[in-house]
Amino acid sequence: MVVPDTLFTGKNCIHFEEINSTNIYAAELIAKTSPAEGTCIITDFQTAGRGQIGRYWHSSAGKNLLISYIFYPHTLKVKDQFLLNVISGLAVYDVVSFYVQDVEVKWPNDIYVNNQKIAGILVQNTLRGDTIKSTIIGIGLNVNEKDFPSELPNPVSIANEKGYDISISDVFCRLCSRLEFYYLKLRNGKYDELRMAYNEKLYRKGILATFQDEKNHIFKATIEGVATDGKLILNTEDGIGKTYAFREIKFI
C-alpha cells in the first residue's frame, strides 16, 4: 500500500491479505501494545467483517477498501463521543463525493449514493472516566464490487456508478487525508463546525419520510438534524419534536 501524504494518519499501515476483522485486530493491538496514533489495519478480505448490531459486511477479495484506524482523542468527553462518527462520516462523504454525485450521510453510520448504500462505518470507543481513551474507526467502502448478494437490499459501489474500476490505493490516500483533516478539527475543538457540516449532509433531511420506532409504531416525520448526544431529531406530522437513539428508530 502506498504511503499517504499526511502528518500521521495511515503512515503506519498494517496490511493483510486476509483477516477476521480489521476492528478486531485493532482492538487486540491496542490491548497488547501502544500503536502510534493514526495506525491503520487494512485487508483485502475479511472473514468476519461486520457492521452495526452484528450485521455482516460483504466484500469480495481485493475489490474494496476494508480498513480500521486507531486514534487517541484523550480530550474528547464521553458525552461528545458521537463526534467520532461525525468526523468519519464527513471523511468518507468527501472521498465518495470526489468520484460520484448525490452523496449523503445516513444517520448514524452509513454513506449513501442515490438511495443506495456505498459505505458503512463502525466506531468502537474505549472509555477512561469521562473521556475517550482510544477509538477504532472501521470503514467498509465499496470501491470495485460489481455484483452483490441478492439479500443485500440496496448496495452500490464507486465502480457501479462510474462504469470502470478505481485505484483502491488512491481511495486509501484520500481517505487518510480527509480523516486526518477532520480529526485535527476535532482536536482543535471545532465541535459546532463539525456538527453543522454533518447535519448539512444528512440523508432525507427535511423530507417527509416513514419511520418505525422500537414499539413498531409507524409514523411520518421529517429529519431536523442530529443532537449533540448523537440522537436523531425528528419533527412529526403533528409538529411534535422527538429525539431517538440508534436502535430506537429505523427508516421504512
Short mmCIF file of C-alpha atoms in Angstrom, two decimals:
data_model
loop_
_atom_site.label_atom_id
_atom_site.label_comp_id
_atom_site.label_asym_id
_atom_site.label_seq_id
_atom_site.Cartn_x
_atom_site.Cartn_y
_atom_site.Cartn_z
CA MET A 1 0.00 0.00 0.00
CA VAL A 2 1.27 3.48 -0.85
CA VAL A 3 2.17 5.94 1.91
CA PRO A 4 -0.39 8.76 2.20
CA ASP A 5 0.65 12.42 2.26
CA THR A 6 -0.49 13.03 5.82
CA LEU A 7 1.03 14.00 9.14
CA PHE A 8 0.31 10.68 10.83
CA THR A 9 -2.92 9.08 9.62
CA GLY A 10 -2.16 5.90 7.69
CA LYS A 11 1.61 6.35 7.94
CA ASN A 12 1.85 3.16 9.97
CA CYS A 13 -0.19 0.75 7.87
CA ILE A 14 -0.54 -2.95 8.67
CA HIS A 15 -1.72 -4.90 5.64
CA PHE A 16 -3.20 -8.39 5.48
CA GLU A 17 -4.35 -10.44 2.53
CA GLU A 18 -6.98 -11.97 4.81
CA ILE A 19 -8.07 -11.38 8.41
CA ASN A 20 -11.16 -11.98 10.51
CA SER A 21 -11.88 -8.28 11.09
CA THR A 22 -9.75 -5.15 10.98
CA ASN A 23 -11.61 -3.76 14.00
CA ILE A 24 -10.98 -6.93 16.00
CA TYR A 25 -7.28 -6.85 15.12
CA ALA A 26 -7.07 -3.15 16.02
CA ALA A 27 -8.65 -3.83 19.42
CA GLU A 28 -6.21 -6.66 20.10
CA LEU A 29 -3.32 -4.44 19.03
CA ILE A 30 -4.35 -1.68 21.45
CA ALA A 31 -4.72 -4.22 24.27
CA LYS A 32 -1.22 -5.63 23.73
CA THR A 33 0.85 -2.64 22.60
CA SER A 34 0.68 1.11 22.10
CA PRO A 35 0.31 1.60 18.34
CA ALA A 36 1.06 5.06 17.03
CA GLU A 37 -1.83 7.44 16.53
CA GLY A 38 -3.23 7.11 13.04
CA THR A 39 -2.16 3.46 12.71
CA CYS A 40 -4.41 1.64 10.28
CA ILE A 41 -5.14 -2.01 9.61
CA ILE A 42 -6.17 -2.82 6.07
CA THR A 43 -7.09 -6.12 4.47
CA ASP A 44 -8.01 -7.50 1.08
CA PHE A 45 -10.60 -9.82 2.61
CA GLN A 46 -12.42 -10.19 5.93
CA THR A 47 -13.82 -13.49 7.16
CA ALA A 48 -15.82 -11.82 9.96
CA GLY A 49 -16.41 -8.30 8.73
CA ARG A 50 -19.39 -6.71 10.42
CA GLY A 51 -21.35 -3.52 10.76
CA GLN A 52 -23.70 -2.20 13.40
CA ILE A 53 -25.68 -4.66 15.59
CA GLY A 54 -23.74 -7.62 14.24
CA ARG A 55 -24.69 -7.29 10.58
CA TYR A 56 -22.05 -8.74 8.29
CA TRP A 57 -20.23 -6.66 5.69
CA HIS A 58 -19.99 -8.27 2.25
CA SER A 59 -16.82 -7.71 0.25
CA SER A 60 -15.10 -9.79 -2.41
CA ALA A 61 -11.34 -10.21 -2.03
CA GLY A 62 -9.34 -7.24 -3.26
CA LYS A 63 -12.36 -5.32 -4.54
CA ASN A 64 -12.98 -2.78 -1.81
CA LEU A 65 -11.45 -0.73 0.97
CA LEU A 66 -11.65 -2.52 4.33
CA ILE A 67 -9.79 -0.53 6.95
CA SER A 68 -9.66 0.41 10.63
CA TYR A 69 -7.89 3.44 12.12
CA ILE A 70 -6.63 3.91 15.67
CA PHE A 71 -6.79 7.32 17.35
CA TYR A 72 -6.39 8.66 20.88
CA PRO A 73 -8.81 11.59 21.32
CA HIS A 74 -7.97 11.99 25.01
CA THR A 75 -9.59 15.41 25.41
CA LEU A 76 -12.93 14.31 23.95
CA LYS A 77 -15.61 13.89 26.59
CA VAL A 78 -17.78 10.77 26.58
CA LYS A 79 -20.87 12.97 26.15
CA ASP A 80 -19.40 14.20 22.84
CA GLN A 81 -18.28 10.82 21.52
CA PHE A 82 -20.71 10.91 18.57
CA LEU A 83 -18.29 13.44 17.07
CA LEU A 84 -16.12 10.45 16.13
CA ASN A 85 -19.00 9.22 13.97
CA VAL A 86 -19.30 12.75 12.62
CA ILE A 87 -15.66 13.07 11.50
CA SER A 88 -15.58 9.59 9.98
CA GLY A 89 -18.86 10.19 8.17
CA LEU A 90 -17.63 13.50 6.79
CA ALA A 91 -14.33 11.96 5.67
CA VAL A 92 -15.99 9.11 3.77
CA TYR A 93 -18.55 11.53 2.35
CA ASP A 94 -15.74 13.69 0.93
CA VAL A 95 -13.93 10.70 -0.58
CA VAL A 96 -17.04 9.32 -2.27
CA SER A 97 -18.03 12.81 -3.45
CA PHE A 98 -14.71 13.10 -5.28
CA TYR A 99 -15.81 10.26 -7.56
CA VAL A 100 -19.61 10.44 -7.75
CA GLN A 101 -22.54 12.79 -7.12
CA ASP A 102 -25.64 12.71 -4.92
CA VAL A 103 -23.80 11.55 -1.80
CA GLU A 104 -25.44 11.76 1.64
CA VAL A 105 -24.72 10.67 5.20
CA LYS A 106 -27.37 8.27 6.52
CA TRP A 107 -27.53 8.52 10.30
CA PRO A 108 -25.78 7.16 12.16
CA ASN A 109 -23.09 5.25 10.25
CA ASP A 110 -23.73 4.84 6.52
CA ILE A 111 -22.90 6.71 3.34
CA TYR A 112 -25.50 6.64 0.58
CA VAL A 113 -25.41 7.44 -3.14
CA ASN A 114 -28.77 7.85 -4.87
CA ASN A 115 -30.56 5.99 -2.05
CA GLN A 116 -28.05 3.12 -2.17
CA LYS A 117 -25.51 2.16 0.48
CA ILE A 118 -21.90 2.59 -0.61
CA ALA A 119 -20.11 2.59 2.77
CA GLY A 120 -20.56 1.61 6.39
CA ILE A 121 -18.71 2.87 9.47
CA LEU A 122 -18.23 1.15 12.83
CA VAL A 123 -16.79 3.27 15.65
CA GLN A 124 -15.67 1.49 18.82
CA ASN A 125 -14.51 3.55 21.79
CA THR A 126 -12.62 2.66 24.94
CA LEU A 127 -13.52 4.98 27.80
CA ARG A 128 -11.42 6.29 30.67
CA GLY A 129 -13.59 8.09 33.19
CA ASP A 130 -15.47 10.79 31.32
CA THR A 131 -13.05 10.90 28.36
CA ILE A 132 -12.15 8.68 25.40
CA LYS A 133 -9.01 6.61 25.93
CA SER A 134 -8.88 5.28 22.36
CA THR A 135 -11.10 4.84 19.35
CA ILE A 136 -11.20 2.45 16.43
CA ILE A 137 -12.86 3.75 13.28
CA GLY A 138 -13.69 0.87 10.98
CA ILE A 139 -14.72 1.66 7.41
CA GLY A 140 -16.02 -0.57 4.64
CA LEU A 141 -16.21 1.28 1.34
CA ASN A 142 -17.47 -0.40 -1.83
CA VAL A 143 -14.96 0.56 -4.49
CA ASN A 144 -14.83 -2.03 -7.27
CA GLU A 145 -17.51 -4.52 -6.22
CA LYS A 146 -19.74 -5.20 -9.21
CA ASP A 147 -22.07 -7.98 -8.03
CA PHE A 148 -23.67 -8.12 -4.60
CA PRO A 149 -25.62 -10.90 -2.84
CA SER A 150 -29.34 -10.68 -3.54
CA GLU A 151 -30.17 -10.48 0.17
CA LEU A 152 -28.49 -7.08 0.48
CA PRO A 153 -31.27 -4.51 -0.01
CA ASN A 154 -29.57 -1.59 -1.73
CA PRO A 155 -25.77 -1.85 -2.23
CA VAL A 156 -23.72 0.13 -4.74
CA SER A 157 -20.03 0.78 -5.42
CA ILE A 158 -17.97 3.57 -6.95
CA ALA A 159 -17.30 1.32 -9.95
CA ASN A 160 -21.04 0.69 -10.36
CA GLU A 161 -21.55 4.43 -10.60
CA LYS A 162 -18.51 5.23 -12.75
CA GLY A 163 -18.64 2.23 -15.05
CA TYR A 164 -14.99 1.33 -14.50
CA ASP A 165 -12.60 0.29 -11.72
CA ILE A 166 -10.93 2.79 -9.40
CA SER A 167 -7.50 2.57 -7.77
CA ILE A 168 -8.01 1.38 -4.20
CA SER A 169 -4.64 2.91 -3.29
CA ASP A 170 -5.89 6.31 -4.43
CA VAL A 171 -9.08 5.91 -2.41
CA PHE A 172 -6.99 4.91 0.62
CA CYS A 173 -4.79 8.01 0.35
CA ARG A 174 -7.79 10.31 0.00
CA LEU A 175 -9.49 8.72 2.99
CA CYS A 176 -6.39 9.09 5.18
CA SER A 177 -6.12 12.75 4.20
CA ARG A 178 -9.77 13.63 4.81
CA LEU A 179 -9.99 11.68 8.07
CA GLU A 180 -6.91 13.46 9.39
CA PHE A 181 -8.36 16.82 8.28
CA TYR A 182 -11.50 16.32 10.34
CA TYR A 183 -9.70 14.65 13.24
CA LEU A 184 -7.46 17.72 13.60
CA LYS A 185 -10.56 19.92 13.64
CA LEU A 186 -11.88 17.71 16.42
CA ARG A 187 -8.64 18.04 18.40
CA ASN A 188 -8.84 21.82 17.94
CA GLY A 189 -12.31 21.91 19.45
CA LYS A 190 -14.26 22.80 16.28
CA TYR A 191 -17.24 20.84 17.53
CA ASP A 192 -20.00 23.15 16.29
CA GLU A 193 -18.40 23.43 12.85
CA LEU A 194 -18.21 19.65 12.53
CA ARG A 195 -21.79 19.11 13.69
CA MET A 196 -23.06 21.74 11.27
CA ALA A 197 -21.24 20.13 8.35
CA TYR A 198 -22.62 16.72 9.28
CA ASN A 199 -26.19 17.97 9.61
CA GLU A 200 -26.00 19.65 6.21
CA LYS A 201 -25.25 16.31 4.55
CA LEU A 202 -27.91 14.18 6.24
CA TYR A 203 -29.84 11.67 4.16
CA ARG A 204 -33.52 12.67 3.73
CA LYS A 205 -33.14 15.77 5.87
CA GLY A 206 -36.24 17.96 5.67
CA ILE A 207 -38.14 15.40 3.60
CA LEU A 208 -41.29 13.79 4.99
CA ALA A 209 -40.48 10.10 5.39
CA THR A 210 -41.84 6.99 7.10
CA PHE A 211 -40.25 5.63 10.27
CA GLN A 212 -40.82 2.78 12.72
CA ASP A 213 -39.99 3.05 16.40
CA GLU A 214 -38.98 0.27 18.80
CA LYS A 215 -42.66 -0.32 19.68
CA ASN A 216 -43.36 -1.00 15.98
CA HIS A 217 -45.31 2.24 15.70
CA ILE A 218 -45.13 3.51 12.11
CA PHE A 219 -45.34 7.24 11.57
CA LYS A 220 -44.29 10.04 9.22
CA ALA A 221 -41.78 12.71 10.19
CA THR A 222 -39.00 14.88 8.87
CA ILE A 223 -35.38 14.75 9.98
CA GLU A 224 -34.33 18.05 11.51
CA GLY A 225 -30.77 17.07 12.39
CA VAL A 226 -28.68 15.21 14.95
CA ALA A 227 -28.39 16.36 18.57
CA THR A 228 -25.05 16.80 20.33
CA ASP A 229 -25.52 13.41 22.01
CA GLY A 230 -25.91 11.72 18.61
CA LYS A 231 -29.69 11.22 18.77
CA LEU A 232 -31.74 11.79 15.63
CA ILE A 233 -34.09 14.77 15.85
CA LEU A 234 -37.45 14.18 14.15
CA ASN A 235 -40.38 16.51 13.67
CA THR A 236 -43.61 14.52 13.36
CA GLU A 237 -46.54 15.40 11.11
CA ASP A 238 -48.40 16.93 14.05
CA GLY A 239 -45.48 19.20 14.84
CA ILE A 240 -44.04 17.28 17.80
CA GLY A 241 -40.26 17.20 18.06
CA LYS A 242 -38.70 13.98 19.36
CA THR A 243 -35.22 12.50 19.58
CA TYR A 244 -34.27 8.88 19.04
CA ALA A 245 -31.14 6.92 19.82
CA PHE A 246 -29.74 4.29 17.50
CA ARG A 247 -31.89 1.10 17.60
CA GLU A 248 -34.90 3.16 18.77
CA ILE A 249 -35.87 4.16 15.23
CA LYS A 250 -35.48 2.94 11.68
CA PHE A 251 -36.36 4.06 8.19
CA ILE A 252 -39.21 2.32 6.40
#
